[in-house]
mmCIF file of N, CA, C and O in Angstrom:
data_model
loop_
_atom_site.group_PDB
_atom_site.id
_atom_site.type_symbol
_atom_site.label_atom_id
_atom_site.label_comp_id
_atom_site.label_asym_id
_atom_site.label_seq_id
_atom_site.Cartn_x
_atom_site.Cartn_y
_atom_site.Cartn_z
ATOM 1 N N MET L 1065 -5.619 155.247 50.681
ATOM 2 C CA MET L 1065 -5.890 154.823 52.040
ATOM 3 C C MET L 1065 -4.593 154.904 52.846
ATOM 4 O O MET L 1065 -3.573 154.372 52.459
ATOM 5 N N LYS L 1066 -4.625 155.572 53.968
ATOM 6 C CA LYS L 1066 -3.443 155.752 54.809
ATOM 7 C C LYS L 1066 -3.431 154.704 55.904
ATOM 8 O O LYS L 1066 -4.443 154.368 56.481
ATOM 9 N N ASN L 1067 -2.260 154.204 56.181
ATOM 10 C CA ASN L 1067 -2.089 153.224 57.240
ATOM 11 C C ASN L 1067 -0.926 153.692 58.104
ATOM 12 O O ASN L 1067 0.137 154.030 57.600
ATOM 13 N N ASP L 1068 -1.108 153.719 59.410
ATOM 14 C CA ASP L 1068 -0.071 154.209 60.320
ATOM 15 C C ASP L 1068 0.869 153.099 60.784
ATOM 16 O O ASP L 1068 1.607 153.274 61.745
ATOM 17 N N LEU L 1069 0.842 151.967 60.101
ATOM 18 C CA LEU L 1069 1.707 150.849 60.444
ATOM 19 C C LEU L 1069 3.169 151.253 60.214
ATOM 20 O O LEU L 1069 3.513 151.775 59.148
ATOM 21 N N PRO L 1070 4.030 151.052 61.198
ATOM 22 C CA PRO L 1070 5.447 151.405 61.012
ATOM 23 C C PRO L 1070 6.060 150.624 59.846
ATOM 24 O O PRO L 1070 5.771 149.453 59.646
ATOM 25 N N LEU L 1071 6.886 151.314 59.067
ATOM 26 C CA LEU L 1071 7.516 150.680 57.911
ATOM 27 C C LEU L 1071 8.349 149.478 58.310
ATOM 28 O O LEU L 1071 8.473 148.524 57.549
ATOM 29 N N THR L 1072 8.920 149.504 59.505
ATOM 30 C CA THR L 1072 9.738 148.374 59.943
ATOM 31 C C THR L 1072 8.897 147.108 60.050
ATOM 32 O O THR L 1072 9.398 146.011 59.822
ATOM 33 N N GLN L 1073 7.614 147.238 60.378
ATOM 34 C CA GLN L 1073 6.755 146.057 60.458
ATOM 35 C C GLN L 1073 6.484 145.499 59.068
ATOM 36 O O GLN L 1073 6.412 144.292 58.874
ATOM 37 N N VAL L 1074 6.338 146.368 58.085
ATOM 38 C CA VAL L 1074 6.145 145.919 56.711
ATOM 39 C C VAL L 1074 7.393 145.175 56.240
ATOM 40 O O VAL L 1074 7.304 144.117 55.618
ATOM 41 N N ASP L 1075 8.556 145.723 56.544
ATOM 42 C CA ASP L 1075 9.811 145.059 56.185
ATOM 43 C C ASP L 1075 9.942 143.724 56.911
ATOM 44 O O ASP L 1075 10.403 142.735 56.331
ATOM 45 N N ALA L 1076 9.548 143.686 58.169
ATOM 46 C CA ALA L 1076 9.591 142.437 58.930
ATOM 47 C C ALA L 1076 8.672 141.394 58.297
ATOM 48 O O ALA L 1076 9.034 140.219 58.164
ATOM 49 N N LEU L 1077 7.478 141.820 57.873
ATOM 50 C CA LEU L 1077 6.543 140.902 57.220
ATOM 51 C C LEU L 1077 7.158 140.340 55.943
ATOM 52 O O LEU L 1077 7.117 139.139 55.693
ATOM 53 N N GLY L 1078 7.743 141.200 55.128
ATOM 54 C CA GLY L 1078 8.386 140.735 53.904
ATOM 55 C C GLY L 1078 9.496 139.745 54.182
ATOM 56 O O GLY L 1078 9.631 138.731 53.498
ATOM 57 N N HIS L 1079 10.297 140.022 55.209
ATOM 58 C CA HIS L 1079 11.399 139.132 55.577
ATOM 59 C C HIS L 1079 10.856 137.779 56.057
ATOM 60 O O HIS L 1079 11.369 136.721 55.665
ATOM 61 N N ILE L 1080 9.827 137.802 56.886
ATOM 62 C CA ILE L 1080 9.221 136.564 57.396
ATOM 63 C C ILE L 1080 8.658 135.738 56.243
ATOM 64 O O ILE L 1080 8.857 134.518 56.178
ATOM 65 N N LEU L 1081 7.959 136.384 55.314
ATOM 66 C CA LEU L 1081 7.389 135.655 54.178
ATOM 67 C C LEU L 1081 8.479 135.056 53.296
ATOM 68 O O LEU L 1081 8.325 133.954 52.762
ATOM 69 N N ALA L 1082 9.602 135.754 53.154
ATOM 70 C CA ALA L 1082 10.722 135.213 52.391
ATOM 71 C C ALA L 1082 11.300 133.980 53.083
ATOM 72 O O ALA L 1082 11.640 132.984 52.429
ATOM 73 N N GLN L 1083 11.402 134.036 54.418
ATOM 74 C CA GLN L 1083 11.892 132.884 55.175
ATOM 75 C C GLN L 1083 10.937 131.702 55.030
ATOM 76 O O GLN L 1083 11.372 130.561 54.857
ATOM 77 N N ILE L 1084 9.637 131.973 55.104
ATOM 78 C CA ILE L 1084 8.639 130.915 54.952
ATOM 79 C C ILE L 1084 8.763 130.267 53.579
ATOM 80 O O ILE L 1084 8.708 129.036 53.443
ATOM 81 N N ALA L 1085 8.946 131.079 52.547
ATOM 82 C CA ALA L 1085 9.088 130.550 51.187
ATOM 83 C C ALA L 1085 10.302 129.632 51.091
ATOM 84 O O ALA L 1085 10.226 128.548 50.498
ATOM 85 N N GLU L 1086 11.421 130.051 51.658
ATOM 86 C CA GLU L 1086 12.635 129.234 51.623
ATOM 87 C C GLU L 1086 12.457 127.949 52.425
ATOM 88 O O GLU L 1086 12.839 126.865 51.980
ATOM 89 N N LEU L 1087 11.850 128.060 53.604
ATOM 90 C CA LEU L 1087 11.614 126.872 54.432
ATOM 91 C C LEU L 1087 10.631 125.915 53.765
ATOM 92 O O LEU L 1087 10.800 124.693 53.829
ATOM 93 N N THR L 1088 9.623 126.461 53.111
ATOM 94 C CA THR L 1088 8.658 125.623 52.390
ATOM 95 C C THR L 1088 9.353 124.870 51.268
ATOM 96 O O THR L 1088 9.094 123.679 51.042
ATOM 97 N N LYS L 1089 10.244 125.545 50.561
ATOM 98 C CA LYS L 1089 11.010 124.911 49.486
ATOM 99 C C LYS L 1089 11.842 123.753 50.041
ATOM 100 O O LYS L 1089 11.867 122.661 49.451
ATOM 101 N N GLN L 1090 12.497 123.970 51.175
ATOM 102 C CA GLN L 1090 13.304 122.924 51.803
ATOM 103 C C GLN L 1090 12.417 121.759 52.255
ATOM 104 O O GLN L 1090 12.760 120.587 52.043
ATOM 105 N N ALA L 1091 11.274 122.085 52.869
ATOM 106 C CA ALA L 1091 10.363 121.041 53.350
ATOM 107 C C ALA L 1091 9.814 120.225 52.184
ATOM 108 O O ALA L 1091 9.713 118.988 52.271
ATOM 109 N N ASP L 1092 9.453 120.894 51.090
ATOM 110 C CA ASP L 1092 8.917 120.186 49.925
ATOM 111 C C ASP L 1092 9.949 119.224 49.340
ATOM 112 O O ASP L 1092 9.608 118.120 48.902
ATOM 113 N N LYS L 1093 11.220 119.624 49.346
ATOM 114 C CA LYS L 1093 12.282 118.742 48.840
ATOM 115 C C LYS L 1093 12.384 117.485 49.713
ATOM 116 O O LYS L 1093 12.476 116.367 49.198
ATOM 117 N N ILE L 1094 12.339 117.666 51.010
ATOM 118 C CA ILE L 1094 12.410 116.522 51.929
ATOM 119 C C ILE L 1094 11.181 115.639 51.762
ATOM 120 O O ILE L 1094 11.278 114.407 51.737
ATOM 121 N N LYS L 1095 10.001 116.250 51.615
ATOM 122 C CA LYS L 1095 8.776 115.467 51.401
ATOM 123 C C LYS L 1095 8.869 114.637 50.132
ATOM 124 O O LYS L 1095 8.447 113.479 50.106
ATOM 125 N N ASP L 1096 9.423 115.219 49.063
ATOM 126 C CA ASP L 1096 9.599 114.473 47.819
ATOM 127 C C ASP L 1096 10.527 113.287 48.013
ATOM 128 O O ASP L 1096 10.286 112.200 47.474
ATOM 129 N N GLU L 1097 11.591 113.475 48.780
ATOM 130 C CA GLU L 1097 12.522 112.383 49.051
ATOM 131 C C GLU L 1097 11.833 111.281 49.845
ATOM 132 O O GLU L 1097 12.054 110.089 49.592
ATOM 133 N N ILE L 1098 10.986 111.656 50.808
ATOM 134 C CA ILE L 1098 10.241 110.662 51.591
ATOM 135 C C ILE L 1098 9.271 109.920 50.682
ATOM 136 O O ILE L 1098 9.156 108.692 50.735
ATOM 137 N N LYS L 1099 8.588 110.661 49.822
ATOM 138 C CA LYS L 1099 7.625 110.049 48.900
ATOM 139 C C LYS L 1099 8.332 109.062 47.970
ATOM 140 O O LYS L 1099 7.838 107.960 47.743
ATOM 141 N N ASP L 1100 9.487 109.447 47.446
ATOM 142 C CA ASP L 1100 10.228 108.582 46.532
ATOM 143 C C ASP L 1100 10.821 107.369 47.243
ATOM 144 O O ASP L 1100 11.021 106.325 46.619
ATOM 145 N N GLY L 1101 11.092 107.510 48.543
ATOM 146 C CA GLY L 1101 11.782 106.459 49.281
ATOM 147 C C GLY L 1101 10.891 105.400 49.898
ATOM 148 O O GLY L 1101 11.343 104.306 50.209
ATOM 149 N N GLY L 1102 9.630 105.684 50.113
ATOM 150 C CA GLY L 1102 8.799 104.653 50.716
ATOM 151 C C GLY L 1102 7.748 105.180 51.654
ATOM 152 O O GLY L 1102 7.297 106.313 51.534
ATOM 153 N N VAL L 1103 7.391 104.353 52.595
ATOM 154 C CA VAL L 1103 6.214 104.569 53.417
ATOM 155 C C VAL L 1103 6.475 105.448 54.635
ATOM 156 O O VAL L 1103 5.741 106.376 54.903
ATOM 157 N N SER L 1104 7.541 105.165 55.369
ATOM 158 C CA SER L 1104 7.726 105.839 56.643
ATOM 159 C C SER L 1104 9.207 106.032 56.947
ATOM 160 O O SER L 1104 10.021 105.175 56.634
ATOM 161 N N VAL L 1105 9.526 107.173 57.567
ATOM 162 C CA VAL L 1105 10.901 107.467 57.970
ATOM 163 C C VAL L 1105 10.842 107.993 59.393
ATOM 164 O O VAL L 1105 10.022 108.853 59.704
ATOM 165 N N GLU L 1106 11.724 107.470 60.256
ATOM 166 C CA GLU L 1106 11.757 107.925 61.645
ATOM 167 C C GLU L 1106 13.078 108.611 61.940
ATOM 168 O O GLU L 1106 14.141 108.109 61.598
ATOM 169 N N GLY L 1107 12.958 109.778 62.559
ATOM 170 C CA GLY L 1107 14.134 110.483 63.039
ATOM 171 C C GLY L 1107 14.222 110.332 64.539
ATOM 172 O O GLY L 1107 13.523 109.513 65.138
ATOM 173 N N ASN L 1108 15.062 111.144 65.181
ATOM 174 C CA ASN L 1108 15.184 111.101 66.640
ATOM 175 C C ASN L 1108 13.981 111.737 67.323
ATOM 176 O O ASN L 1108 13.594 111.326 68.417
ATOM 177 N N LEU L 1109 13.378 112.738 66.683
ATOM 178 C CA LEU L 1109 12.280 113.476 67.298
ATOM 179 C C LEU L 1109 10.950 113.327 66.563
ATOM 180 O O LEU L 1109 9.893 113.482 67.170
ATOM 181 N N PHE L 1110 10.999 113.043 65.266
ATOM 182 C CA PHE L 1110 9.782 113.021 64.470
ATOM 183 C C PHE L 1110 9.723 111.785 63.597
ATOM 184 O O PHE L 1110 10.749 111.181 63.282
ATOM 185 N N LYS L 1111 8.519 111.430 63.207
ATOM 186 C CA LYS L 1111 8.274 110.344 62.268
ATOM 187 C C LYS L 1111 7.459 110.908 61.115
ATOM 188 O O LYS L 1111 6.489 111.636 61.326
ATOM 189 N N ALA L 1112 7.851 110.601 59.886
ATOM 190 C CA ALA L 1112 7.126 111.061 58.704
ATOM 191 C C ALA L 1112 6.588 109.841 57.967
ATOM 192 O O ALA L 1112 7.324 108.895 57.703
ATOM 193 N N THR L 1113 5.305 109.868 57.646
ATOM 194 C CA THR L 1113 4.664 108.768 56.944
ATOM 195 C C THR L 1113 4.082 109.270 55.636
ATOM 196 O O THR L 1113 3.351 110.266 55.617
ATOM 197 N N TYR L 1114 4.398 108.584 54.553
ATOM 198 C CA TYR L 1114 3.863 108.940 53.248
ATOM 199 C C TYR L 1114 2.482 108.317 53.107
ATOM 200 O O TYR L 1114 2.298 107.122 53.296
ATOM 201 N N VAL L 1115 1.511 109.155 52.803
ATOM 202 C CA VAL L 1115 0.135 108.704 52.630
ATOM 203 C C VAL L 1115 -0.350 109.194 51.267
ATOM 204 O O VAL L 1115 -0.194 110.364 50.931
ATOM 205 N N GLU L 1116 -0.927 108.292 50.498
ATOM 206 C CA GLU L 1116 -1.440 108.668 49.183
ATOM 207 C C GLU L 1116 -2.949 108.493 49.175
ATOM 208 O O GLU L 1116 -3.475 107.514 49.706
ATOM 209 N N CYS L 1117 -3.641 109.456 48.616
ATOM 210 C CA CYS L 1117 -5.089 109.362 48.507
ATOM 211 C C CYS L 1117 -5.522 110.021 47.200
ATOM 212 O O CYS L 1117 -4.763 110.755 46.587
ATOM 213 N N ASN L 1118 -6.739 109.741 46.806
ATOM 214 C CA ASN L 1118 -7.289 110.324 45.593
ATOM 215 C C ASN L 1118 -8.240 111.447 45.963
ATOM 216 O O ASN L 1118 -9.001 111.331 46.921
ATOM 217 N N ARG L 1119 -8.205 112.500 45.200
ATOM 218 C CA ARG L 1119 -9.084 113.644 45.427
ATOM 219 C C ARG L 1119 -10.155 113.637 44.351
ATOM 220 O O ARG L 1119 -9.854 113.547 43.169
ATOM 221 N N LYS L 1120 -11.394 113.722 44.784
ATOM 222 C CA LYS L 1120 -12.505 113.810 43.846
ATOM 223 C C LYS L 1120 -12.930 115.258 43.719
ATOM 224 O O LYS L 1120 -13.031 115.971 44.707
ATOM 225 N N VAL L 1121 -13.172 115.683 42.484
ATOM 226 C CA VAL L 1121 -13.608 117.042 42.220
ATOM 227 C C VAL L 1121 -14.865 116.965 41.372
ATOM 228 O O VAL L 1121 -14.899 116.266 40.357
ATOM 229 N N VAL L 1122 -15.906 117.660 41.804
ATOM 230 C CA VAL L 1122 -17.155 117.693 41.063
ATOM 231 C C VAL L 1122 -17.165 118.937 40.168
ATOM 232 O O VAL L 1122 -16.920 120.043 40.639
ATOM 233 N N ASP L 1123 -17.446 118.740 38.902
ATOM 234 C CA ASP L 1123 -17.590 119.854 37.960
ATOM 235 C C ASP L 1123 -18.986 120.427 38.179
ATOM 236 O O ASP L 1123 -19.957 120.007 37.560
ATOM 237 N N SER L 1124 -19.073 121.399 39.088
ATOM 238 C CA SER L 1124 -20.380 121.911 39.493
ATOM 239 C C SER L 1124 -21.119 122.596 38.348
ATOM 240 O O SER L 1124 -22.335 122.448 38.222
ATOM 241 N N LYS L 1125 -20.419 123.299 37.496
ATOM 242 C CA LYS L 1125 -21.094 123.975 36.375
ATOM 243 C C LYS L 1125 -21.760 122.971 35.453
ATOM 244 O O LYS L 1125 -22.892 123.159 35.014
ATOM 245 N N LYS L 1126 -21.060 121.877 35.164
ATOM 246 C CA LYS L 1126 -21.636 120.847 34.312
ATOM 247 C C LYS L 1126 -22.803 120.157 35.018
ATOM 248 O O LYS L 1126 -23.840 119.877 34.409
ATOM 249 N N LEU L 1127 -22.645 119.899 36.304
ATOM 250 C CA LEU L 1127 -23.714 119.270 37.081
ATOM 251 C C LEU L 1127 -24.958 120.144 37.087
ATOM 252 O O LEU L 1127 -26.072 119.653 36.858
ATOM 253 N N TYR L 1128 -24.789 121.434 37.334
ATOM 254 C CA TYR L 1128 -25.934 122.349 37.336
ATOM 255 C C TYR L 1128 -26.629 122.351 35.983
ATOM 256 O O TYR L 1128 -27.851 122.335 35.889
ATOM 257 N N ALA L 1129 -25.825 122.357 34.928
ATOM 258 C CA ALA L 1129 -26.406 122.358 33.585
ATOM 259 C C ALA L 1129 -27.166 121.058 33.317
ATOM 260 O O ALA L 1129 -28.287 121.072 32.795
ATOM 261 N N ASP L 1130 -26.584 119.919 33.706
ATOM 262 C CA ASP L 1130 -27.240 118.625 33.501
ATOM 263 C C ASP L 1130 -28.542 118.511 34.296
ATOM 264 O O ASP L 1130 -29.489 117.858 33.859
ATOM 265 N N LEU L 1131 -28.575 119.135 35.471
ATOM 266 C CA LEU L 1131 -29.773 119.087 36.312
ATOM 267 C C LEU L 1131 -30.757 120.205 35.989
ATOM 268 O O LEU L 1131 -31.836 120.278 36.578
ATOM 269 N N GLY L 1132 -30.367 121.093 35.097
ATOM 270 C CA GLY L 1132 -31.243 122.194 34.715
ATOM 271 C C GLY L 1132 -31.388 123.269 35.779
ATOM 272 O O GLY L 1132 -32.402 123.955 35.850
ATOM 273 N N ILE L 1133 -30.356 123.417 36.605
ATOM 274 C CA ILE L 1133 -30.387 124.424 37.664
ATOM 275 C C ILE L 1133 -29.971 125.769 37.070
ATOM 276 O O ILE L 1133 -28.884 125.899 36.522
ATOM 277 N N THR L 1134 -30.834 126.742 37.199
ATOM 278 C CA THR L 1134 -30.559 128.066 36.627
ATOM 279 C C THR L 1134 -29.709 128.896 37.575
ATOM 280 O O THR L 1134 -29.575 128.588 38.762
ATOM 281 N N GLU L 1135 -29.163 129.979 37.039
ATOM 282 C CA GLU L 1135 -28.376 130.912 37.852
ATOM 283 C C GLU L 1135 -29.229 131.507 38.966
ATOM 284 O O GLU L 1135 -28.746 131.743 40.070
ATOM 285 N N GLU L 1136 -30.496 131.747 38.691
ATOM 286 C CA GLU L 1136 -31.402 132.331 39.697
ATOM 287 C C GLU L 1136 -31.598 131.378 40.870
ATOM 288 O O GLU L 1136 -31.566 131.780 42.031
ATOM 289 N N VAL L 1137 -31.799 130.102 40.564
ATOM 290 C CA VAL L 1137 -31.971 129.104 41.633
ATOM 291 C C VAL L 1137 -30.668 128.959 42.403
ATOM 292 O O VAL L 1137 -30.660 128.910 43.640
ATOM 293 N N LEU L 1138 -29.568 128.897 41.693
ATOM 294 C CA LEU L 1138 -28.257 128.780 42.336
ATOM 295 C C LEU L 1138 -28.002 129.959 43.268
ATOM 296 O O LEU L 1138 -27.476 129.785 44.376
ATOM 297 N N ALA L 1139 -28.374 131.161 42.856
ATOM 298 C CA ALA L 1139 -28.165 132.364 43.668
ATOM 299 C C ALA L 1139 -28.912 132.278 45.000
ATOM 300 O O ALA L 1139 -28.442 132.804 46.009
ATOM 301 N N LYS L 1140 -30.052 131.617 45.018
ATOM 302 C CA LYS L 1140 -30.813 131.475 46.270
ATOM 303 C C LYS L 1140 -30.050 130.672 47.322
ATOM 304 O O LYS L 1140 -30.260 130.845 48.517
ATOM 305 N N TYR L 1141 -29.174 129.788 46.882
ATOM 306 C CA TYR L 1141 -28.452 128.899 47.790
ATOM 307 C C TYR L 1141 -26.971 129.254 47.904
ATOM 308 O O TYR L 1141 -26.176 128.468 48.398
ATOM 309 N N THR L 1142 -26.614 130.428 47.442
ATOM 310 C CA THR L 1142 -25.220 130.847 47.447
ATOM 311 C C THR L 1142 -25.011 131.945 48.485
ATOM 312 O O THR L 1142 -25.786 132.894 48.540
ATOM 313 N N SER L 1143 -23.975 131.777 49.300
ATOM 314 C CA SER L 1143 -23.625 132.827 50.259
ATOM 315 C C SER L 1143 -22.288 133.437 49.838
ATOM 316 O O SER L 1143 -21.470 132.797 49.189
ATOM 317 N N ILE L 1144 -22.078 134.677 50.216
ATOM 318 C CA ILE L 1144 -20.850 135.391 49.877
ATOM 319 C C ILE L 1144 -20.164 135.796 51.172
ATOM 320 O O ILE L 1144 -20.793 136.356 52.064
ATOM 321 N N THR L 1145 -18.880 135.497 51.252
ATOM 322 C CA THR L 1145 -18.083 135.835 52.420
ATOM 323 C C THR L 1145 -16.924 136.722 51.979
ATOM 324 O O THR L 1145 -16.231 136.404 51.010
ATOM 325 N N ALA L 1146 -16.734 137.824 52.668
ATOM 326 C CA ALA L 1146 -15.621 138.722 52.346
ATOM 327 C C ALA L 1146 -14.316 138.099 52.816
ATOM 328 O O ALA L 1146 -14.224 137.574 53.921
ATOM 329 N N VAL L 1147 -13.316 138.132 51.967
ATOM 330 C CA VAL L 1147 -11.982 137.644 52.312
ATOM 331 C C VAL L 1147 -10.975 138.720 51.913
ATOM 332 O O VAL L 1147 -11.286 139.610 51.130
ATOM 333 N N PHE L 1148 -9.781 138.638 52.451
ATOM 334 C CA PHE L 1148 -8.753 139.602 52.075
ATOM 335 C C PHE L 1148 -7.410 138.905 52.025
ATOM 336 O O PHE L 1148 -7.233 137.813 52.552
ATOM 337 N N SER L 1149 -6.491 139.545 51.367
ATOM 338 C CA SER L 1149 -5.125 139.085 51.369
ATOM 339 C C SER L 1149 -4.219 140.303 51.349
ATOM 340 O O SER L 1149 -4.639 141.392 51.000
ATOM 341 N N VAL L 1150 -2.990 140.094 51.751
ATOM 342 C CA VAL L 1150 -1.986 141.140 51.720
ATOM 343 C C VAL L 1150 -0.878 140.650 50.799
ATOM 344 O O VAL L 1150 -0.263 139.612 51.064
ATOM 345 N N LYS L 1151 -0.646 141.328 49.712
ATOM 346 C CA LYS L 1151 0.410 140.978 48.788
ATOM 347 C C LYS L 1151 1.661 141.743 49.177
ATOM 348 O O LYS L 1151 1.624 142.959 49.328
ATOM 349 N N VAL L 1152 2.751 141.017 49.356
ATOM 350 C CA VAL L 1152 4.009 141.635 49.759
ATOM 351 C C VAL L 1152 5.035 141.404 48.649
ATOM 352 O O VAL L 1152 5.225 140.274 48.223
ATOM 353 N N THR L 1153 5.648 142.478 48.185
ATOM 354 C CA THR L 1153 6.700 142.362 47.163
ATOM 355 C C THR L 1153 7.933 143.109 47.634
ATOM 356 O O THR L 1153 7.843 144.045 48.433
ATOM 357 N N SER L 1154 9.074 142.685 47.124
ATOM 358 C CA SER L 1154 10.300 143.397 47.504
ATOM 359 C C SER L 1154 10.414 144.681 46.700
ATOM 360 O O SER L 1154 9.862 144.791 45.613
ATOM 361 N N ARG L 1155 11.136 145.638 47.235
ATOM 362 C CA ARG L 1155 11.305 146.936 46.563
ATOM 363 C C ARG L 1155 12.542 146.953 45.743
ATOM 364 O O ARG L 1155 13.451 146.272 45.853
#
């Protein structure tokens, strides 16, 4: 498949994603420090509040099996949506 996208844009995308990765790493470190330190921290421009919650996850395969729901019945209520991603690696 041919794409007429200028190579400089691909390089720019790779550079931007690398910056995002580094910034995310820095942000995660600060978030961990806030989490370890307590409830809330206020700066000159922003306020950060640590909030903890529990996430519930339903084991749908086990639930379907326990309820006797077959793959055919499940297929009637299942929709499919096309998604895409762009994988960027350095050369």
